[in-house]
XYZ file of C-alpha atoms in Angstrom:
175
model
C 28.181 -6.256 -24.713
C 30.527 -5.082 -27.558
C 33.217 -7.880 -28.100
C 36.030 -6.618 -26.813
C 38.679 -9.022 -29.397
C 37.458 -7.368 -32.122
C 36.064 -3.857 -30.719
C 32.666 -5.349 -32.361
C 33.568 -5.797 -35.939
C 32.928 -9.062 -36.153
C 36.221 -9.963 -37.754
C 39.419 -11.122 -36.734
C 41.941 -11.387 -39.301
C 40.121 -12.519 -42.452
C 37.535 -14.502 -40.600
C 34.859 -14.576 -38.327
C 36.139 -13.475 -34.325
C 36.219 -16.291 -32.502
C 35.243 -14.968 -29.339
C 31.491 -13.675 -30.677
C 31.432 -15.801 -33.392
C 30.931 -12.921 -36.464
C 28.105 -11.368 -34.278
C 30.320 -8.214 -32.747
C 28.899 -8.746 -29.571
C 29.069 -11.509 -26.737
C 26.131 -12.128 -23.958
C 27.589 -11.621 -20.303
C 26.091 -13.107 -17.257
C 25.976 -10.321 -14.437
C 24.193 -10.259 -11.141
C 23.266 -6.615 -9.788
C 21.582 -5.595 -6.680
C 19.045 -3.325 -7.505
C 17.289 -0.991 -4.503
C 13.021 -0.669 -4.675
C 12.153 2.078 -3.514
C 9.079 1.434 -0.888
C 5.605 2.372 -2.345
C 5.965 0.590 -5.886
C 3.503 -0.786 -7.273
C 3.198 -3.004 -10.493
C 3.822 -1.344 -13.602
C 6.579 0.992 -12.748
C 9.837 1.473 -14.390
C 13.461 1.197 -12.216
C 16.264 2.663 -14.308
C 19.450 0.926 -14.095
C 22.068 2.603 -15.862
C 24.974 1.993 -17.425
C 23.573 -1.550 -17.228
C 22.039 -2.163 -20.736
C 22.894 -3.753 -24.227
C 25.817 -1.565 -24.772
C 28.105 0.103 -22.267
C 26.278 3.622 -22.431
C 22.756 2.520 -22.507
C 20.624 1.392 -19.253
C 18.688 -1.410 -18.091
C 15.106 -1.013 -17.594
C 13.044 -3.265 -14.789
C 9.699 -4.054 -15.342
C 8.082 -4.200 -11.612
C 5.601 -6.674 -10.371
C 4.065 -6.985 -6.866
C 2.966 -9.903 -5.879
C -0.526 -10.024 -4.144
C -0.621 -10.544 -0.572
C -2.541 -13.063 1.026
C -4.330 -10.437 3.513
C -4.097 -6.880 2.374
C -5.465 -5.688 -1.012
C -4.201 -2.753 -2.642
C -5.825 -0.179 -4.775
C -3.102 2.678 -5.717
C -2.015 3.763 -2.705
C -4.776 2.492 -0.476
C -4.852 -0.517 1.706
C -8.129 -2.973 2.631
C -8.628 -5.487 4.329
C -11.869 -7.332 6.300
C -11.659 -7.734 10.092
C -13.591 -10.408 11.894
C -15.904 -9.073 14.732
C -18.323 -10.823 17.138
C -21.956 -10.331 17.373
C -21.615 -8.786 20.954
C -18.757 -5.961 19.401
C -21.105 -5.316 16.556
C -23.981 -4.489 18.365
C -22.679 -3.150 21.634
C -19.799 -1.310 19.672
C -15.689 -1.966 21.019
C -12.160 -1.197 20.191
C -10.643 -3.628 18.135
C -7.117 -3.880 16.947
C -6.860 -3.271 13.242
C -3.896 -5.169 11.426
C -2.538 -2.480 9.180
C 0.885 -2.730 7.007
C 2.372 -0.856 9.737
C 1.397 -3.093 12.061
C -1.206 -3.146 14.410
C -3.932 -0.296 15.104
C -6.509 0.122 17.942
C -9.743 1.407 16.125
C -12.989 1.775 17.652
C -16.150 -0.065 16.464
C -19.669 2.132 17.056
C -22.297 0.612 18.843
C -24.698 -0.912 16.115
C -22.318 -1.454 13.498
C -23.401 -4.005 10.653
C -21.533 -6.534 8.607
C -19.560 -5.175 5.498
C -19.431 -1.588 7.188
C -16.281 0.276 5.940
C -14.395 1.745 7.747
C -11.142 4.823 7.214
C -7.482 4.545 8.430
C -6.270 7.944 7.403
C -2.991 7.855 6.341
C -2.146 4.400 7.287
C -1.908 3.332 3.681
C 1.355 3.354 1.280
C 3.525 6.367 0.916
C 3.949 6.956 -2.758
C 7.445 7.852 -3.384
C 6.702 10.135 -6.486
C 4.043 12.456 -4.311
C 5.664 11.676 -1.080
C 1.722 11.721 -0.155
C 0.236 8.304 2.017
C -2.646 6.701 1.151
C -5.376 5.122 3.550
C -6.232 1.955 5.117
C -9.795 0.397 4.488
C -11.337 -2.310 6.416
C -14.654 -3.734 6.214
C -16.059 -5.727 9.541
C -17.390 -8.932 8.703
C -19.739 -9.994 11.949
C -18.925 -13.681 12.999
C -21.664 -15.625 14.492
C -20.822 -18.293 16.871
C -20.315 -21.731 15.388
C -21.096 -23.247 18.873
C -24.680 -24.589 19.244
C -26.128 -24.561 22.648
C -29.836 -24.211 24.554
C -28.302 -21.153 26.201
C -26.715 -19.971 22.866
C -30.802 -20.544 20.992
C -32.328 -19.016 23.810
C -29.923 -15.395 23.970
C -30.441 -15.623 19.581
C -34.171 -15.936 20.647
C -34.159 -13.088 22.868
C -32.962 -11.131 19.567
C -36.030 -12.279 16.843
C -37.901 -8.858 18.469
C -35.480 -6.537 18.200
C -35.445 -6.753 14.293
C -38.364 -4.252 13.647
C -38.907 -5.675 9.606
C -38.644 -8.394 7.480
C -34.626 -7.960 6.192
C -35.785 -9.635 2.820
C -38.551 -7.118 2.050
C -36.839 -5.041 -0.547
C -35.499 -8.226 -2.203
C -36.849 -8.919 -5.971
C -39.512 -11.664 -6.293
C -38.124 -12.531 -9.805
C -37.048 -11.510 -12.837
């Protein structure tokens, strides 16, 4: 800010102001609650005036979101992967979907593969410039059982037929 001893000359009598030492200007420390608006996303600009180097000019902030540890974000869509069994993958189910909103029931068709993707529509962020809400993705990731049993080998068993080709036929055989 402008020093207010010597109205930012830098002078006080014949010498240097003792307050800003010559400079015109002192450094104040000031805290300031600033509101963010819901939606923002990393990048954008909050305008705080009044609040800047001099008395008439306005502080800029610089926003950064921090990742979270669940949802991804990509503008103003959500994803996310949800865990599903082998049994709600094949037979199909309704699942509940954890969404930023909190929690949705979604349904799961019958046959439904791992990494499948699957649309929330307008479950995602609102963006407060458009006032328009994105969508929330999630991908099903099918869980196999980590429990080994006879009866467990012999149901997996029963399954071999049902697989009508080799899944690794289309693979490359090298470079």
């Amino acid at each position: 800010r402008r020093c207010a001893r010597c109205r930012g000359t830098g002078r006080a009598a014949k010498s240097a102001c003792p307050a800003c030492h010559g400079s015109g200007s002192v450094v104040e420390t000031e805290s300031l609650t600033v509101r963010i608006p819901a939606g923002v996303d990393t990048g954008a600009r909050i305008r705080v005036p009044g609040k800047g180097r001099t008395e008439s000019g306005d502080l800029y902030l610089s926003i950064t979101v921090e990742p979270h540890p669940y949802f991804s974000r990509d503008g103003d869509d959500i994803a996310a992967d949800v865990p599903v069994s082998v049994p709600e993958a094949y037979l199909g189910a309704e699942i509940e979907v954890p969404t930023v909103h909190g929690p949705v029931r979604a349904r799961i068709p019958a046959g439904t593969v791992s990494g499948q993707r699957f649309r929330l529509k307008g479950r995602g962020i609102e963006n407060p410039r458009t006032g328009t809400t994105g969508d929330h993705y999630y991908r099903v990731r099918v869980v196999t059982p980590t429990v080994q049993s006879d009866e467990g080998r012999r149901l997996v068993e029963a399954l071999r037929p049902l697989y009508a080709r080799d899944l690794r036929a289309d693979l490359p055989r090298g470079l």
